[in-house]
Every structure is written in C-alpha cells, then in structure tokens.
Amino acid sequence: MNEAYNPSDFNVGHSIFPDFNGQGGLVICGYEWGYSAKDEALENDVERYAEVKEHLASIQTFHSKGWDSPYDRRIHKWFAMFGHPLGKASGFSDFDKSVLQTNWCDDMGNQVSDYEKFLSDGNRSNFLGLMREYRPALLIFMGIKQIEYLQDSRVKPVMEEIFGPEVAPLRFERKEEFDGKKFRLGFQDFTDLAIVALPHPSGSMGLSDAYIELFASEIGEKIDTFKRAKGLCVA
C-alpha cells in the first residue's frame, strides 16, 4: 500500500493521495455508479465476488482499479487523445495520483431514467460535499446534463462559495463540420475551477471518438494548465 494513501468516506473510486487528488486535483464525475447484468451475475458468484471485493479494498488509481467497463475504457482512450494518457508508471505517475473518479449520485443503476433525482436534496449534498472536500482545480463531467444541473439556484451559489465567482459563463460548443452525429460539449470557469462537460462515454448513442477528438486541443490545453499549476510534468 502506498504510504500516501488515505481511505475516503465519500463515494470516490480511487485512493486519496493528499498532495495530489486530495486537494486541487482533477475530478472525473459521472452520473452514478454503473450496475450492469454482468455486475449482477458477479455478485451471485460468491467466490469471484469475494476476490473482487478484496481487490476493491486496495484500489489506488484509475489504472490500477481495473477498467474493464466500456465507460472506463473510453475515458482511458479519450485522455490519450487529449495528449495526457493515464496509466503511466503502472498507474502511479503523479498525474495518475492527481485524478479522482466519482459520481454526482452515490447510488447505482444500469441506465438513467429519472434525471430529476440529481437535484434532490441528498444528491445535491453528495455532489457539493465532494466539491467542498476535494476542491478540484479541473472538473470533467462525463455527462452533459451535469453542467446544466450545476446552474441550478441551489447549486451554483454554493460552487461560487467554494471556488470563487464565475469568470467564464457556461458555453456550449458543437463541431458542425463533423460528418456524423454531433453532440454538445460544455465549458465554464470559476475563479479556482475549470469545468469541461463531455457526452457520457458509454451512454451517448452514436457518439464517435473521432468527434471527441475534434475537441482534443482545447481540452488538452486545459489539462496542460492544470498540470502546470499542480507542478506536474507537461509533455
């Protein structure tokens, strides 16, 4: 176990490295934890499930936690496209330790059918509690609706309390020149936080990696800025 590791009482998928993702890190935030038919079958396999539970108890970085889901695999691919691959030094580069994976909701499901639940008292408190605890410098939403939830009058003022005033209002971008299905990406900045909102990696029907790659330069520059401020090596 890495000596810098700390456990967390929050719904995070990584270990906490105080000098890296503990404060001012890069947070990857999805809607909720996935629960597929494969997951359900695994729970019914007592011996295999025990092995997985033991592995989960020693989760440390995005890379070492195992990324066998379509969601995780695509995130891995996108970060490489942005020029900032995950998994260097067996997943223990300073950049890998600076990443923290979580979800707006502390629950699970195999599809989102009730979007109103994200602004419930409990789920708002979960998300804002994560923001207050870890105070990321860069927040990447994996799901465009999350940046819309953030504009809610019960959420945005708290974000400004934590990260300072909004300095770049929410804007959406779409690459109209793309010959295929187009999706919006969102961008917004507070004084101490930059936000990027991407389409959901595994839940956006018709989403092409080639489309996301059209945004690689802009998103890559934001990660460059994050790395420089964090004192990390920039390629």
PDB file of N, CA and C in Angstrom, residues 122-190:
ATOM      1  N   GLY A 122     -30.556  15.051  -1.268  1.00  0.00           N
ATOM      2  CA  GLY A 122     -29.469  14.127  -0.977  1.00  0.00           C
ATOM      3  C   GLY A 122     -28.380  14.133  -2.028  1.00  0.00           C
ATOM      4  N   ASN A 123     -28.769  14.132  -3.305  1.00  0.00           N
ATOM      5  CA  ASN A 123     -27.769  14.080  -4.365  1.00  0.00           C
ATOM      6  C   ASN A 123     -27.056  15.421  -4.562  1.00  0.00           C
ATOM      7  N   ARG A 124     -27.760  16.523  -4.353  1.00  0.00           N
ATOM      8  CA  ARG A 124     -27.077  17.815  -4.364  1.00  0.00           C
ATOM      9  C   ARG A 124     -26.034  17.868  -3.256  1.00  0.00           C
ATOM     10  N   SER A 125     -26.424  17.412  -2.085  1.00  0.00           N
ATOM     11  CA  SER A 125     -25.499  17.431  -0.947  1.00  0.00           C
ATOM     12  C   SER A 125     -24.301  16.532  -1.194  1.00  0.00           C
ATOM     13  N   ASN A 126     -24.540  15.392  -1.859  1.00  0.00           N
ATOM     14  CA  ASN A 126     -23.437  14.482  -2.159  1.00  0.00           C
ATOM     15  C   ASN A 126     -22.417  15.157  -3.074  1.00  0.00           C
ATOM     16  N   PHE A 127     -22.911  15.749  -4.169  1.00  0.00           N
ATOM     17  CA  PHE A 127     -22.004  16.386  -5.118  1.00  0.00           C
ATOM     18  C   PHE A 127     -21.283  17.578  -4.493  1.00  0.00           C
ATOM     19  N   LEU A 128     -22.026  18.445  -3.829  1.00  0.00           N
ATOM     20  CA  LEU A 128     -21.412  19.645  -3.258  1.00  0.00           C
ATOM     21  C   LEU A 128     -20.475  19.291  -2.103  1.00  0.00           C
ATOM     22  N   GLY A 129     -20.798  18.224  -1.386  1.00  0.00           N
ATOM     23  CA  GLY A 129     -19.887  17.766  -0.333  1.00  0.00           C
ATOM     24  C   GLY A 129     -18.561  17.307  -0.908  1.00  0.00           C
ATOM     25  N   LEU A 130     -18.608  16.604  -2.043  1.00  0.00           N
ATOM     26  CA  LEU A 130     -17.383  16.187  -2.736  1.00  0.00           C
ATOM     27  C   LEU A 130     -16.568  17.398  -3.168  1.00  0.00           C
ATOM     28  N   MET A 131     -17.260  18.393  -3.726  1.00  0.00           N
ATOM     29  CA  MET A 131     -16.558  19.595  -4.187  1.00  0.00           C
ATOM     30  C   MET A 131     -15.895  20.322  -3.022  1.00  0.00           C
ATOM     31  N   ARG A 132     -16.605  20.416  -1.917  1.00  0.00           N
ATOM     32  CA  ARG A 132     -16.064  21.126  -0.756  1.00  0.00           C
ATOM     33  C   ARG A 132     -14.890  20.361  -0.136  1.00  0.00           C
ATOM     34  N   GLU A 133     -14.985  19.045  -0.129  1.00  0.00           N
ATOM     35  CA  GLU A 133     -13.932  18.220   0.481  1.00  0.00           C
ATOM     36  C   GLU A 133     -12.654  18.218  -0.344  1.00  0.00           C
ATOM     37  N   TYR A 134     -12.784  18.042  -1.671  1.00  0.00           N
ATOM     38  CA  TYR A 134     -11.598  17.830  -2.507  1.00  0.00           C
ATOM     39  C   TYR A 134     -11.194  19.054  -3.326  1.00  0.00           C
ATOM     40  N   ARG A 135     -12.078  20.030  -3.477  1.00  0.00           N
ATOM     41  CA  ARG A 135     -11.776  21.306  -4.148  1.00  0.00           C
ATOM     42  C   ARG A 135     -10.894  21.119  -5.397  1.00  0.00           C
ATOM     43  N   PRO A 136     -11.409  20.398  -6.389  1.00  0.00           N
ATOM     44  CA  PRO A 136     -10.600  20.166  -7.592  1.00  0.00           C
ATOM     45  C   PRO A 136     -10.273  21.465  -8.322  1.00  0.00           C
ATOM     46  N   ALA A 137      -9.200  21.428  -9.090  1.00  0.00           N
ATOM     47  CA  ALA A 137      -8.856  22.563  -9.955  1.00  0.00           C
ATOM     48  C   ALA A 137      -9.432  22.378 -11.347  1.00  0.00           C
ATOM     49  N   LEU A 138      -9.669  21.121 -11.724  1.00  0.00           N
ATOM     50  CA  LEU A 138     -10.267  20.798 -13.026  1.00  0.00           C
ATOM     51  C   LEU A 138     -11.318  19.717 -12.808  1.00  0.00           C
ATOM     52  N   LEU A 139     -12.521  19.980 -13.279  1.00  0.00           N
ATOM     53  CA  LEU A 139     -13.643  19.053 -13.145  1.00  0.00           C
ATOM     54  C   LEU A 139     -14.111  18.668 -14.536  1.00  0.00           C
ATOM     55  N   ILE A 140     -14.080  17.381 -14.827  1.00  0.00           N
ATOM     56  CA  ILE A 140     -14.541  16.889 -16.125  1.00  0.00           C
ATOM     57  C   ILE A 140     -15.792  16.041 -15.901  1.00  0.00           C
ATOM     58  N   PHE A 141     -16.926  16.576 -16.324  1.00  0.00           N
ATOM     59  CA  PHE A 141     -18.184  15.852 -16.231  1.00  0.00           C
ATOM     60  C   PHE A 141     -18.269  14.852 -17.378  1.00  0.00           C
ATOM     61  N   MET A 142     -18.607  13.626 -17.067  1.00  0.00           N
ATOM     62  CA  MET A 142     -18.892  12.615 -18.076  1.00  0.00           C
ATOM     63  C   MET A 142     -20.414  12.495 -18.183  1.00  0.00           C
ATOM     64  N   GLY A 143     -21.006  13.461 -18.863  1.00  0.00           N
ATOM     65  CA  GLY A 143     -22.453  13.572 -18.985  1.00  0.00           C
ATOM     66  C   GLY A 143     -22.816  15.043 -19.048  1.00  0.00           C
ATOM     67  N   ILE A 144     -23.317  15.500 -20.174  1.00  0.00           N
ATOM     68  CA  ILE A 144     -23.526  16.931 -20.413  1.00  0.00           C
ATOM     69  C   ILE A 144     -24.584  17.525 -19.487  1.00  0.00           C
ATOM     70  N   LYS A 145     -25.549  16.736 -19.029  1.00  0.00           N
ATOM     71  CA  LYS A 145     -26.607  17.275 -18.190  1.00  0.00           C
ATOM     72  C   LYS A 145     -26.080  17.779 -16.852  1.00  0.00           C
ATOM     73  N   GLN A 146     -24.942  17.249 -16.415  1.00  0.00           N
ATOM     74  CA  GLN A 146     -24.431  17.653 -15.106  1.00  0.00           C
ATOM     75  C   GLN A 146     -24.071  19.137 -15.053  1.00  0.00           C
ATOM     76  N   ILE A 147     -23.530  19.657 -16.154  1.00  0.00           N
ATOM     77  CA  ILE A 147     -23.182  21.073 -16.153  1.00  0.00           C
ATOM     78  C   ILE A 147     -24.449  21.934 -16.190  1.00  0.00           C
ATOM     79  N   GLU A 148     -25.552  21.371 -16.658  1.00  0.00           N
ATOM     80  CA  GLU A 148     -26.836  22.069 -16.592  1.00  0.00           C
ATOM     81  C   GLU A 148     -27.368  22.062 -15.160  1.00  0.00           C
ATOM     82  N   TYR A 149     -27.227  20.919 -14.464  1.00  0.00           N
ATOM     83  CA  TYR A 149     -27.640  20.861 -13.059  1.00  0.00           C
ATOM     84  C   TYR A 149     -26.866  21.887 -12.236  1.00  0.00           C
ATOM     85  N   LEU A 150     -25.614  22.100 -12.601  1.00  0.00           N
ATOM     86  CA  LEU A 150     -24.756  22.992 -11.837  1.00  0.00           C
ATOM     87  C   LEU A 150     -25.255  24.435 -11.861  1.00  0.00           C
ATOM     88  N   GLN A 151     -26.060  24.796 -12.877  1.00  0.00           N
ATOM     89  CA  GLN A 151     -26.582  26.157 -12.983  1.00  0.00           C
ATOM     90  C   GLN A 151     -27.774  26.386 -12.052  1.00  0.00           C
ATOM     91  N   ASP A 152     -28.282  25.333 -11.449  1.00  0.00           N
ATOM     92  CA  ASP A 152     -29.446  25.442 -10.585  1.00  0.00           C
ATOM     93  C   ASP A 152     -29.165  26.418  -9.437  1.00  0.00           C
ATOM     94  N   SER A 153     -30.182  27.161  -9.042  1.00  0.00           N
ATOM     95  CA  SER A 153     -30.020  28.188  -8.000  1.00  0.00           C
ATOM     96  C   SER A 153     -29.661  27.599  -6.642  1.00  0.00           C
ATOM     97  N   ARG A 154     -29.805  26.275  -6.489  1.00  0.00           N
ATOM     98  CA  ARG A 154     -29.427  25.622  -5.232  1.00  0.00           C
ATOM     99  C   ARG A 154     -28.016  25.032  -5.304  1.00  0.00           C
ATOM    100  N   VAL A 155     -27.401  25.124  -6.487  1.00  0.00           N
ATOM    101  CA  VAL A 155     -26.069  24.541  -6.679  1.00  0.00           C
ATOM    102  C   VAL A 155     -25.018  25.603  -6.991  1.00  0.00           C
ATOM    103  N   LYS A 156     -25.277  26.426  -7.988  1.00  0.00           N
ATOM    104  CA  LYS A 156     -24.261  27.378  -8.446  1.00  0.00           C
ATOM    105  C   LYS A 156     -23.770  28.326  -7.351  1.00  0.00           C
ATOM    106  N   PRO A 157     -24.652  28.909  -6.521  1.00  0.00           N
ATOM    107  CA  PRO A 157     -24.146  29.791  -5.462  1.00  0.00           C
ATOM    108  C   PRO A 157     -23.187  29.081  -4.502  1.00  0.00           C
ATOM    109  N   VAL A 158     -23.420  27.802  -4.253  1.00  0.00           N
ATOM    110  CA  VAL A 158     -22.516  27.054  -3.377  1.00  0.00           C
ATOM    111  C   VAL A 158     -21.177  26.823  -4.072  1.00  0.00           C
ATOM    112  N   MET A 159     -21.229  26.568  -5.386  1.00  0.00           N
ATOM    113  CA  MET A 159     -19.989  26.424  -6.143  1.00  0.00           C
ATOM    114  C   MET A 159     -19.174  27.716  -6.084  1.00  0.00           C
ATOM    115  N   GLU A 160     -19.853  28.854  -6.167  1.00  0.00           N
ATOM    116  CA  GLU A 160     -19.142  30.135  -6.098  1.00  0.00           C
ATOM    117  C   GLU A 160     -18.584  30.382  -4.699  1.00  0.00           C
ATOM    118  N   GLU A 161     -19.261  29.880  -3.701  1.00  0.00           N
ATOM    119  CA  GLU A 161     -18.754  29.982  -2.326  1.00  0.00           C
ATOM    120  C   GLU A 161     -17.470  29.169  -2.176  1.00  0.00           C
ATOM    121  N   ILE A 162     -17.421  28.016  -2.826  1.00  0.00           N
ATOM    122  CA  ILE A 162     -16.263  27.127  -2.713  1.00  0.00           C
ATOM    123  C   ILE A 162     -15.108  27.575  -3.605  1.00  0.00           C
ATOM    124  N   PHE A 163     -15.437  27.929  -4.870  1.00  0.00           N
ATOM    125  CA  PHE A 163     -14.399  28.157  -5.881  1.00  0.00           C
ATOM    126  C   PHE A 163     -14.240  29.619  -6.311  1.00  0.00           C
ATOM    127  N   GLY A 164     -15.010  30.494  -5.731  1.00  0.00           N
ATOM    128  CA  GLY A 164     -14.934  31.888  -6.126  1.00  0.00           C
ATOM    129  C   GLY A 164     -15.900  32.196  -7.253  1.00  0.00           C
ATOM    130  N   PRO A 165     -16.041  33.470  -7.603  1.00  0.00           N
ATOM    131  CA  PRO A 165     -17.020  33.880  -8.617  1.00  0.00           C
ATOM    132  C   PRO A 165     -16.786  33.232  -9.979  1.00  0.00           C
ATOM    133  N   GLU A 166     -17.860  33.099 -10.724  1.00  0.00           N
ATOM    134  CA  GLU A 166     -17.771  32.626 -12.100  1.00  0.00           C
ATOM    135  C   GLU A 166     -16.985  33.652 -12.923  1.00  0.00           C
ATOM    136  N   VAL A 167     -16.006  33.179 -13.681  1.00  0.00           N
ATOM    137  CA  VAL A 167     -15.195  34.088 -14.505  1.00  0.00           C
ATOM    138  C   VAL A 167     -15.383  33.840 -15.996  1.00  0.00           C
ATOM    139  N   ALA A 168     -15.937  32.689 -16.358  1.00  0.00           N
ATOM    140  CA  ALA A 168     -16.264  32.387 -17.756  1.00  0.00           C
ATOM    141  C   ALA A 168     -17.609  31.665 -17.755  1.00  0.00           C
ATOM    142  N   PRO A 169     -18.679  32.352 -18.168  1.00  0.00           N
ATOM    143  CA  PRO A 169     -20.015  31.746 -18.123  1.00  0.00           C
ATOM    144  C   PRO A 169     -20.109  30.478 -18.969  1.00  0.00           C
ATOM    145  N   LEU A 170     -21.094  29.688 -18.649  1.00  0.00           N
ATOM    146  CA  LEU A 170     -21.327  28.444 -19.379  1.00  0.00           C
ATOM    147  C   LEU A 170     -21.503  28.713 -20.870  1.00  0.00           C
ATOM    148  N   ARG A 171     -20.779  27.957 -21.672  1.00  0.00           N
ATOM    149  CA  ARG A 171     -20.964  27.994 -23.125  1.00  0.00           C
ATOM    150  C   ARG A 171     -20.967  26.556 -23.632  1.00  0.00           C
ATOM    151  N   PHE A 172     -21.731  26.332 -24.676  1.00  0.00           N
ATOM    152  CA  PHE A 172     -21.779  25.026 -25.319  1.00  0.00           C
ATOM    153  C   PHE A 172     -21.135  25.130 -26.695  1.00  0.00           C
ATOM    154  N   GLU A 173     -20.438  24.081 -27.067  1.00  0.00           N
ATOM    155  CA  GLU A 173     -19.824  24.038 -28.389  1.00  0.00           C
ATOM    156  C   GLU A 173     -20.238  22.758 -29.098  1.00  0.00           C
ATOM    157  N   ARG A 174     -20.380  22.881 -30.407  1.00  0.00           N
ATOM    158  CA  ARG A 174     -20.699  21.742 -31.254  1.00  0.00           C
ATOM    159  C   ARG A 174     -19.894  21.891 -32.542  1.00  0.00           C
ATOM    160  N   LYS A 175     -19.288  20.826 -33.012  1.00  0.00           N
ATOM    161  CA  LYS A 175     -18.484  20.876 -34.232  1.00  0.00           C
ATOM    162  C   LYS A 175     -19.385  20.583 -35.428  1.00  0.00           C
ATOM    163  N   GLU A 176     -19.906  21.648 -36.025  1.00  0.00           N
ATOM    164  CA  GLU A 176     -20.872  21.496 -37.104  1.00  0.00           C
ATOM    165  C   GLU A 176     -20.247  20.895 -38.360  1.00  0.00           C
ATOM    166  N   GLU A 177     -18.926  21.011 -38.479  1.00  0.00           N
ATOM    167  CA  GLU A 177     -18.265  20.489 -39.672  1.00  0.00           C
ATOM    168  C   GLU A 177     -18.145  18.971 -39.668  1.00  0.00           C
ATOM    169  N   PHE A 178     -18.436  18.357 -38.530  1.00  0.00           N
ATOM    170  CA  PHE A 178     -18.301  16.896 -38.427  1.00  0.00           C
ATOM    171  C   PHE A 178     -19.371  16.200 -39.247  1.00  0.00           C
ATOM    172  N   ASP A 179     -18.959  15.210 -40.013  1.00  0.00           N
ATOM    173  CA  ASP A 179     -19.879  14.452 -40.855  1.00  0.00           C
ATOM    174  C   ASP A 179     -20.364  13.225 -40.092  1.00  0.00           C
ATOM    175  N   GLY A 180     -21.283  13.441 -39.208  1.00  0.00           N
ATOM    176  CA  GLY A 180     -21.799  12.380 -38.361  1.00  0.00           C
ATOM    177  C   GLY A 180     -22.628  12.998 -37.253  1.00  0.00           C
ATOM    178  N   LYS A 181     -23.024  12.192 -36.278  1.00  0.00           N
ATOM    179  CA  LYS A 181     -23.858  12.703 -35.189  1.00  0.00           C
ATOM    180  C   LYS A 181     -23.051  13.652 -34.321  1.00  0.00           C
ATOM    181  N   LYS A 182     -23.646  14.808 -34.018  1.00  0.00           N
ATOM    182  CA  LYS A 182     -22.949  15.850 -33.280  1.00  0.00           C
ATOM    183  C   LYS A 182     -23.518  15.959 -31.868  1.00  0.00           C
ATOM    184  N   PHE A 183     -22.650  16.250 -30.915  1.00  0.00           N
ATOM    185  CA  PHE A 183     -23.033  16.392 -29.518  1.00  0.00           C
ATOM    186  C   PHE A 183     -22.495  17.711 -28.976  1.00  0.00           C
ATOM    187  N   ARG A 184     -23.185  18.254 -27.987  1.00  0.00           N
ATOM    188  CA  ARG A 184     -22.695  19.458 -27.323  1.00  0.00           C
ATOM    189  C   ARG A 184     -21.624  19.096 -26.295  1.00  0.00           C
ATOM    190  N   LEU A 185     -20.633  19.957 -26.140  1.00  0.00           N
ATOM    191  CA  LEU A 185     -19.716  19.921 -25.023  1.00  0.00           C
ATOM    192  C   LEU A 185     -19.866  21.247 -24.289  1.00  0.00           C
ATOM    193  N   GLY A 186     -19.708  21.234 -22.980  1.00  0.00           N
ATOM    194  CA  GLY A 186     -19.885  22.437 -22.189  1.00  0.00           C
ATOM    195  C   GLY A 186     -18.596  22.875 -21.521  1.00  0.00           C
ATOM    196  N   PHE A 187     -18.446  24.192 -21.352  1.00  0.00           N
ATOM    197  CA  PHE A 187     -17.253  24.768 -20.712  1.00  0.00           C
ATOM    198  C   PHE A 187     -17.703  25.901 -19.793  1.00  0.00           C
ATOM    199  N   GLN A 188     -17.093  25.960 -18.622  1.00  0.00           N
ATOM    200  CA  GLN A 188     -17.420  27.001 -17.651  1.00  0.00           C
ATOM    201  C   GLN A 188     -16.262  27.113 -16.669  1.00  0.00           C
ATOM    202  N   ASP A 189     -15.959  28.333 -16.216  1.00  0.00           N
ATOM    203  CA  ASP A 189     -14.860  28.521 -15.268  1.00  0.00           C
ATOM    204  C   ASP A 189     -15.313  29.354 -14.079  1.00  0.00           C
ATOM    205  N   PHE A 190     -14.872  28.940 -12.896  1.00  0.00           N
ATOM    206  CA  PHE A 190     -14.948  29.759 -11.703  1.00  0.00           C
ATOM    207  C   PHE A 190     -13.514  30.210 -11.391  1.00  0.00           C
TER     208      PHE A 190
END
